[in-house]
Amino acid sequence: MDGQNKLDWAYAHMDVIQKIRERFLKEKPFEGLKIGMALHVEAKTGILALTLRDGGAKVRLASCNPLSTDDSVVEALRERGLEVYAKKGETREEYYENLYKVLEMEPDIIIDDGGDLTTLLHTSYSHIPILGGNEETTTGVLRLKVMERKGVLRFPMFDVNDAKMKHLFDNRYGTGQSTLDGIMSATNLSIAGKIVVVAGYGWCGRGIAMRLRGMGANVIVTEIDPVKAIEARMDGFRVMPMIDAIKEADMVITATGMKDIVRKEHIVEAKNECIFANAGHFDNEISKNALEELAKGKREIRKFVEEYDLGNKKLYLLGDGRLINLVAGQGHPVEIMDMSFAIQALTAEYIAKNHEKLESKVYAVPEKIDNEVAWLKLQAMGVKIDKLTEEQKRYLEEWKEGT
Amino acid sequence: MDGQNKLDWAYAHMDVIQKIRERFLKEKPFEGLKIGMALHVEAKTGILALTLRDGGAKVRLASCNPLSTDDSVVEALRERGLEVYAKKGETREEYYENLYKVLEMEPDIIIDDGGDLTTLLHTSYSHIPILGGNEETTTGVLRLKVMERKGVLRFPMFDVNDAKMKHLFDNRYGTGQSTLDGIMSATNLSIAGKIVVVAGYGWCGRGIAMRLRGMGANVIVTEIDPVKAIEARMDGFRVMPMIDAIKEADMVITATGMKDIVRKEHIVEAKNECIFANAGHFDNEISKNALEELAKGKREIRKFVEEYDLGNKKLYLLGDGRLINLVAGQGHPVEIMDMSFAIQALTAEYIAKNHEKLESKVYAVPEKIDNEVAWLKLQAMGVKIDKLTEEQKRYLEEWKEGT
Amino acid sequence: MDGQNKLDWAYAHMDVIQKIRERFLKEKPFEGLKIGMALHVEAKTGILALTLRDGGAKVRLASCNPLSTDDSVVEALRERGLEVYAKKGETREEYYENLYKVLEMEPDIIIDDGGDLTTLLHTSYSHIPILGGNEETTTGVLRLKVMERKGVLRFPMFDVNDAKMKHLFDNRYGTGQSTLDGIMSATNLSIAGKIVVVAGYGWCGRGIAMRLRGMGANVIVTEIDPVKAIEARMDGFRVMPMIDAIKEADMVITATGMKDIVRKEHIVEAKNECIFANAGHFDNEISKNALEELAKGKREIRKFVEEYDLGNKKLYLLGDGRLINLVAGQGHPVEIMDMSFAIQALTAEYIAKNHEKLESKVYAVPEKIDNEVAWLKLQAMGVKIDKLTEEQKRYLEEWKEGT
Amino acid sequence: MDGQNKLDWAYAHMDVIQKIRERFLKEKPFEGLKIGMALHVEAKTGILALTLRDGGAKVRLASCNPLSTDDSVVEALRERGLEVYAKKGETREEYYENLYKVLEMEPDIIIDDGGDLTTLLHTSYSHIPILGGNEETTTGVLRLKVMERKGVLRFPMFDVNDAKMKHLFDNRYGTGQSTLDGIMSATNLSIAGKIVVVAGYGWCGRGIAMRLRGMGANVIVTEIDPVKAIEARMDGFRVMPMIDAIKEADMVITATGMKDIVRKEHIVEAKNECIFANAGHFDNEISKNALEELAKGKREIRKFVEEYDLGNKKLYLLGDGRLINLVAGQGHPVEIMDMSFAIQALTAEYIAKNHEKLESKVYAVPEKIDNEVAWLKLQAMGVKIDKLTEEQKRYLEEWKEGT
């Protein structure tokens, strides 16, 4: 019941997906195809899976993260006839078992988040033929590009993350809001007045930094890219290496896609009661090994808050260092996932229709899809915009008109 | 266990109260006195009650709002020996029963939030002698001032809300953050891109408006005060009457202390899927009667989200129109309540020591208390500030020095 | 011509004053009275002086600051028949000569800014009887209150600065914008990316800090008041003593009303190329003596930019340490002065009508005047606001309605 | 003298160019080459021209805009031995005469802004051989791309605008600040409380919108691109077609690179006293023809403010519809042009060294140059950032590491 309502609520606020689903129901673009999915299993991904199913596909859905599953949604999706293999808090073994279940269906198309499904398809399941797939995250795409460069990628993959309607919104506004939401829920602490270090000034990091400032925090950014570092500084944030930043931090949030951002050398410099949270895909941005090693004891002082007692100080790790917006929050806001999943749905349709022309490469999402989603979203928001006049179009083609 | 951890977590982040409690434990300012409290019963108020108890008082605590009680904290407080009369979701009858329990102890000092305890002491319990008390909210203080003006107030009451260390922080940063937190948790919807109407540009309203903007909303303010209206406009918000604002609203948040802010004439003009939430003390700012009257049906579509079906559109009411930050959130951030409750504790101490000099009036919190709390808080944050030099002090007393 | 256009432009954007002037022209409230004024002489103050003149007063106007006079406006005002005694860059002697001219008229009412006129009326001109006057600035009011406390104040003075329609707007939005405008014009340097220290978090300081952040600076606040210090911190700024802040500063802006905010001990710690500007009334907030003493040489490297060469570093002082928004900018935006001067005009009228009831005290501006100005301004902006319903008015008077 | 000081002040704050110039003085990369430049002639461009000259080039400099020249800088540059052909307020004929002077030198490399030099090299001066050149603006690059597409481009041109260290900073923070500065100087009006329409949400438009909000305006964005429209909305701005926006506008600022953004149909709908300003390269974004046609009269009411009297209302056009930040302001802040001109200098050096490998195409600035400028800038600001550890570099190359 609870899960059904969650699906209803999500669907009611996924206006773009609603329109795509209505078309899919008529056109059945996936007739005869099997789609294997590994995503955070909650209401919004549920709606995506149902939408692909309603487009004619046979669908299997597993989780891409052991802690982010919403069991009530799993149940509701099963009631609606979907094959779901996920459970909140599943063990590492169960996690992989569930991915295997998805692959054993021998999918034609995959929808991956973080790249674990793709990796399996290049190791234990390298025998399964795949028409193509989508990858959702920066982390997964980084992996794909390494594979492409090394010449081992064996089917076409679309970098969904690179679509404008995805990363401009999902990574920035989605991660920004949901990370804050997760941290506030987990801690009930004030953001205002805190000195917060944000590691990484990519789209996620700048979304988080922007929202932290919007809630009254004083933000320090750490970066390895000089251009992004200057941008952060020009945006009014302080920029410094982590080893300096950590000494001032009331809170540290990682959003880099890289491991060991907070490691032993940093932890020893942290202030008493410093809070650590991660907004990157994997739980290796904050070194749990280092925390364990340095701590004399630990306890769960609050749901999703682990207290590490280092003797001279106490440190708090939120959500076991996993994606805090999914572990302690509810993931991205519905309307934002609506856009990202519209990209996913239309890109999957593109693969279904064009796989014969595709090579084993990492592809950008066609611009046409980006624009289609944007127009549908504008329509859903009731926002009208300007159009070029004929004279303006002519001017655009003209290069001799002068000062 | 859960409740005990919540108390531990709260206490760990209430640095000012920690220092006051340490002194109270030694000085026992409330020895021989009984303190009756009616507050939102959760971890932070629990710490206040324990602090007063540790200062020598006999304490009874009831809830000031039927929906905001945290049962695990009630249990934990009882385990720590406190007399608590509160239960989440208690009926109106139970609510008043619990207030009666507090009054039957015949308290010397009261700590009230919203004024129900005070009202009872002027109606059914008008026989109990009271040394003095504190009132926490704008709503309660408005009532007290009417009583004072009408000559019916029968004991001294301190307008705790008016203390700078209370309303500047609690009402603005506290309500700002926790209201957003409550709404995001209840809905999982994006704040960014929404047009949100904030009714009231007092300290609460401006806190909410500021945080909404910080999260990417486009805010419209409604007001009845011309000065505040101009301030809102100069702060970059649009200002208009509710009847116009409602037509654009994706969400309406009330924070006025006045009833019927959203009434029938507004509801009929609302857009489909408009969301209503209240951040004021009482649940009468958004007219539930009007919603009921206009609706053809309603259902709880999500926890804390009531869907009203008006036939031509659906409207959502969050948390039954009660304080959304307490119903769907966790109340104000800990560090902010730390300041407010430090004011409460020191003002209660002031009553204990000075009640003989006090009359049946509404008093401001002594400036000395405000400053003491401020200095303790600065110390807790590790922030140092400047001091006037001797020469500067002299200059301050000088009026002949010219251009 | 230029001055006349400046007056036209100002008047066109002073909607509130327009309405007041129309009434004054008919009612002539100052018939038979003389008004002596000492204000920054530029277009907007010119319009105020003309408005009082059109209300029937005989008016004399001098400058309250030797550097802030706009000579083209002086000329234009004279062409319009006003007696003006001011010249840009007048010497200290000329400055006082001009004030004497105003006093030699033996004014009935004075309008002062900074308190020099008032001081003269208590020293060399203590023989002139005065019905009452207005003081515009925090600095002047501080002086008045000392005089009141010491029992030497010899006529009623209104603290115009305390009117809500003055300090909430003029000090905050006016000083905020015009200070930034002055600094940007004087330096052509980027605000974004700079670390800027704002001394003082009163209404002026917070206006400056807010706008600096809005332009991309990273702001550090210095304060002596613990409550304001915490507010600044909760607003997301860093707070520290000047001696620490100066070490990080790319720029320092003082807005305190106190002298020697930046003194020798700070200057020696400043970074190379640090820029100093003042937004407070007097030019003593940044110690020019200390700069002179430490410098091996100085030159005007750019209009309004003095370069002090300290040997090991160069420091820049803007506008000779005088009010930078008036020296290098054009003073407060017109619409904001419109509100402040409306308060001035109506308060002067109040003195004219009520002087017999007034004592030799510092008075607050009557709330009625504040509200009148607010309503006129709302009307001018075309903004409508809500009104209490009858039921709501009744509720406001009710204290028994409960939870 | 004044011009020399302006050059000194600019050079003192162009830390990146300082370092490049020091190297150029030693290496003389332009030995034997002639560089023809058409840029806004003021202090910062002057420093660029001198830097290229110090790198061994023979340089001629003309203006790319008749109104933006600073005559005192022209004089100072001539005193420093540079050949400059520009005068503030030059006629259209003089403007072109000056461009001809630059081309008559038969330059090897050109540095263009807006594309007029390039256009002449494809029409009247199509006989001059060119090794390559840089184009600074979006407007100019749009032209170049049309030329490339049509196959008429006859030498390699670098899209300097596309360099990250250019458009991320110059267009966003530079245009943002300087446009506001220009408008505030020209009008002395309050930004706070105004409803301002920004046409275009490219890098310039979003810089302007961001700064307007930072100064307290309520911003409406107009766009033709659906993705940018949604971004603007998610950033908290209202988005609508110009025909609707104009009805609410207190001010309209164009930043599109397209002509006729404000045309007759819009002007007739504008409110009384609406202010129009342009931040795009050409003065055709706001239709002066339409204004002239609709107006019954016009006068210069204030420097850089033209009042058009339409009978039923008055409208104000700032700076004759030309780039307001250059006409009424001082152009971009020095530190920002420092980065843009560092890109220019290094790209010119790249052309000098690599022209033999280049084709007649529009080239992106090599990433290496972007990064070099970024590192130099970080160094100049004294900002340190993190570096990848060896382990992290290894991880970046690894695709098998999982959840």
Coordinates of N, CA, C and O in Angstrom, one line a residue, chain B residues 68-136:
Chain B
S68 N 3.5 16.6 17.5 CA 4.9 16.8 17.4 C 5.7 16.0 18.4 O 6.9 16.1 18.5
T69 N 5.0 15.1 19.2 CA 5.7 14.4 20.2 C 6.6 13.2 19.6 O 6.1 12.5 18.7
D70 N 7.8 13.0 20.2 CA 8.6 11.9 19.8 C 8.5 10.9 20.9 O 9.1 11.0 22.0
D71 N 7.8 9.8 20.7 CA 7.5 8.8 21.7 C 8.8 8.2 22.3 O 8.8 7.9 23.5
S72 N 9.8 8.0 21.5 CA 11.0 7.4 22.0 C 11.7 8.3 23.0 O 12.3 7.8 23.9
V73 N 11.5 9.6 22.7 CA 12.1 10.5 23.7 C 11.3 10.6 25.0 O 11.9 10.6 26.1
V74 N 10.0 10.5 24.9 CA 9.2 10.4 26.1 C 9.7 9.3 27.0 O 9.9 9.5 28.2
E75 N 9.9 8.1 26.3 CA 10.3 7.0 27.1 C 11.7 7.2 27.7 O 11.9 6.9 28.9
A76 N 12.6 7.7 26.9 CA 13.9 8.0 27.4 C 13.9 8.9 28.6 O 14.7 8.8 29.6
L77 N 13.1 10.0 28.5 CA 13.0 11.0 29.6 C 12.5 10.3 30.9 O 13.0 10.6 32.0
R78 N 11.5 9.5 30.7 CA 10.9 8.8 31.8 C 12.0 7.9 32.5 O 12.1 7.8 33.7
E79 N 12.8 7.2 31.6 CA 13.9 6.4 32.2 C 14.9 7.3 33.0 O 15.5 6.8 33.9
R80 N 15.0 8.5 32.5 CA 15.9 9.4 33.3 C 15.2 10.1 34.5 O 15.7 11.0 35.0
G81 N 14.0 9.6 34.7 CA 13.3 10.1 36.0 C 12.4 11.3 35.8 O 12.0 11.9 36.8
L82 N 12.1 11.7 34.6 CA 11.3 12.9 34.4 C 9.8 12.5 34.2 O 9.5 11.5 33.7
E83 N 9.0 13.4 34.8 CA 7.5 13.1 34.6 C 7.0 13.8 33.3 O 6.9 15.0 33.2
V84 N 6.8 12.9 32.3 CA 6.4 13.4 31.0 C 4.9 12.9 30.7 O 4.6 11.8 30.9
Y85 N 4.1 13.9 30.2 CA 2.7 13.5 29.8 C 2.5 13.9 28.4 O 2.1 15.0 28.1
A86 N 2.8 13.0 27.5 CA 2.7 13.3 26.1 C 2.7 12.0 25.3 O 3.4 11.1 25.7
K87 N 2.1 12.1 24.1 CA 2.1 10.9 23.2 C 1.8 11.4 21.8 O 0.9 12.2 21.6
K88 N 2.5 10.9 20.9 CA 2.3 11.3 19.5 C 0.9 11.0 19.1 O 0.5 9.8 19.3
G89 N 0.2 11.9 18.5 CA -1.1 11.6 17.9 C -2.2 11.5 19.0 O -3.2 11.0 18.8
E90 N -1.9 12.1 20.2 CA -2.9 12.1 21.2 C -4.1 12.8 20.8 O -4.1 13.8 19.9
T91 N -5.3 12.5 21.3 CA -6.5 13.1 20.9 C -6.6 14.5 21.6 O -5.8 14.8 22.5
R92 N -7.5 15.3 21.2 CA -7.7 16.6 21.8 C -8.0 16.4 23.3 O -7.4 17.2 24.1
E93 N -8.7 15.4 23.7 CA -9.0 15.2 25.1 C -7.7 14.8 25.8 O -7.4 15.3 26.9
E94 N -7.0 13.9 25.2 CA -5.7 13.5 25.9 C -4.8 14.7 26.0 O -4.1 14.8 27.0
Y95 N -4.7 15.5 25.0 CA -3.9 16.7 25.0 C -4.2 17.5 26.2 O -3.3 17.9 26.9
Y96 N -5.5 17.8 26.4 CA -5.8 18.6 27.5 C -5.6 17.9 28.9 O -5.1 18.5 29.8
E97 N -5.9 16.6 28.9 CA -5.6 15.8 30.1 C -4.2 16.0 30.5 O -3.8 16.2 31.7
N98 N -3.3 16.0 29.5 CA -1.9 16.1 29.8 C -1.5 17.4 30.4 O -0.7 17.6 31.3
L99 N -2.1 18.5 29.8 CA -1.8 19.8 30.3 C -2.3 19.9 31.8 O -1.7 20.5 32.7
Y100 N -3.5 19.3 32.0 CA -4.1 19.3 33.4 C -3.1 18.6 34.4 O -2.8 19.1 35.5
K101 N -2.5 17.6 33.9 CA -1.5 16.9 34.8 C -0.4 17.8 35.2 O 0.1 17.8 36.4
V102 N 0.1 18.6 34.3 CA 1.2 19.5 34.6 C 0.7 20.5 35.6 O 1.4 20.8 36.6
L103 N -0.5 21.0 35.4 CA -1.0 22.1 36.3 C -1.4 21.5 37.7 O -1.3 22.2 38.7
E104 N -1.8 20.3 37.7 CA -2.2 19.7 39.0 C -1.0 19.6 40.0 O -1.2 19.4 41.2
M105 N 0.2 19.6 39.4 CA 1.4 19.7 40.3 C 1.5 21.0 41.0 O 2.2 21.2 42.0
E106 N 0.7 22.0 40.6 CA 0.7 23.4 41.1 C 2.1 24.0 40.9 O 2.8 24.3 41.9
P107 N 2.5 24.2 39.7 CA 3.8 24.7 39.4 C 4.0 26.1 40.0 O 3.1 26.9 40.0
D108 N 5.3 26.4 40.3 CA 5.6 27.8 40.6 C 6.0 28.6 39.4 O 5.7 29.8 39.3
I109 N 6.6 28.0 38.5 CA 7.0 28.6 37.2 C 6.5 27.8 36.1 O 6.5 26.6 36.1
I110 N 6.1 28.5 35.0 CA 5.7 27.7 33.8 C 6.5 28.1 32.6 O 7.0 29.2 32.5
I111 N 6.7 27.1 31.7 CA 7.4 27.4 30.5 C 6.4 26.9 29.4 O 6.1 25.7 29.3
D112 N 5.9 27.9 28.6 CA 4.7 27.7 27.7 C 5.1 27.9 26.3 O 6.1 28.7 26.0
D113 N 4.4 27.3 25.4 CA 4.7 27.4 24.0 C 3.4 27.5 23.2 O 2.8 26.4 23.0
G114 N 3.0 28.7 22.9 CA 1.7 28.8 22.2 C 0.6 29.3 23.1 O -0.5 29.8 22.7
G115 N 0.8 29.2 24.5 CA -0.1 29.8 25.4 C -1.3 29.0 26.0 O -2.1 29.5 26.7
D116 N -1.3 27.7 25.6 CA -2.4 26.9 26.2 C -2.4 26.7 27.7 O -3.4 26.8 28.4
L117 N -1.2 26.6 28.2 CA -1.0 26.4 29.6 C -1.4 27.7 30.3 O -2.1 27.7 31.3
T118 N -1.0 28.8 29.8 CA -1.3 30.1 30.3 C -2.8 30.3 30.3 O -3.4 30.8 31.3
T119 N -3.5 30.0 29.2 CA -4.9 30.2 29.1 C -5.6 29.4 30.2 O -6.5 29.9 30.9
L120 N -5.2 28.1 30.4 CA -5.8 27.3 31.4 C -5.7 27.9 32.8 O -6.6 27.9 33.6
L121 N -4.5 28.5 33.0 CA -4.3 29.2 34.3 C -5.1 30.4 34.5 O -5.1 31.1 35.5
H122 N -5.8 30.9 33.4 CA -6.7 32.0 33.5 C -8.1 31.6 33.4 O -9.0 32.4 33.5
T123 N -8.4 30.3 33.2 CA -9.8 29.8 33.1 C -9.9 28.7 34.2 O -10.1 29.0 35.4
S124 N -9.9 27.4 33.8 CA -10.1 26.4 34.8 C -9.1 26.3 36.0 O -9.5 25.8 37.0
Y125 N -7.9 26.8 35.7 CA -6.9 26.7 36.8 C -6.5 28.0 37.3 O -5.4 28.2 37.7
S126 N -7.5 28.9 37.4 CA -7.1 30.3 37.7 C -6.8 30.4 39.2 O -6.5 31.5 39.7
H127 N -7.0 29.3 40.0 CA -6.7 29.4 41.4 C -5.3 29.2 41.8 O -4.8 29.4 42.9
I128 N -4.5 28.6 40.9 CA -3.1 28.3 41.2 C -2.2 29.5 41.2 O -2.2 30.2 40.2
P129 N -1.5 29.8 42.2 CA -0.6 30.9 42.2 C 0.7 30.6 41.4 O 1.2 29.5 41.5
I130 N 1.1 31.6 40.6 CA 2.3 31.4 39.8 C 3.3 32.5 40.0 O 2.9 33.7 40.0
L131 N 4.6 32.1 40.2 CA 5.6 33.2 40.3 C 5.9 33.9 39.0 O 6.1 35.1 39.0
G132 N 5.8 33.2 38.0 CA 6.1 33.8 36.7 C 6.3 32.7 35.7 O 6.4 31.5 36.0
G133 N 6.5 33.1 34.4 CA 6.7 32.1 33.4 C 7.3 32.7 32.1 O 7.5 33.9 32.0
N134 N 7.6 31.7 31.2 CA 8.1 32.1 29.9 C 7.2 31.7 28.8 O 6.5 30.6 28.9
E135 N 7.1 32.5 27.8 CA 6.3 32.1 26.6 C 7.2 32.1 25.4 O 8.0 33.1 25.2
E136 N 7.2 31.1 24.6 CA 8.2 30.8 23.6 C 7.8 31.4 22.2 O 8.7 31.8 21.5

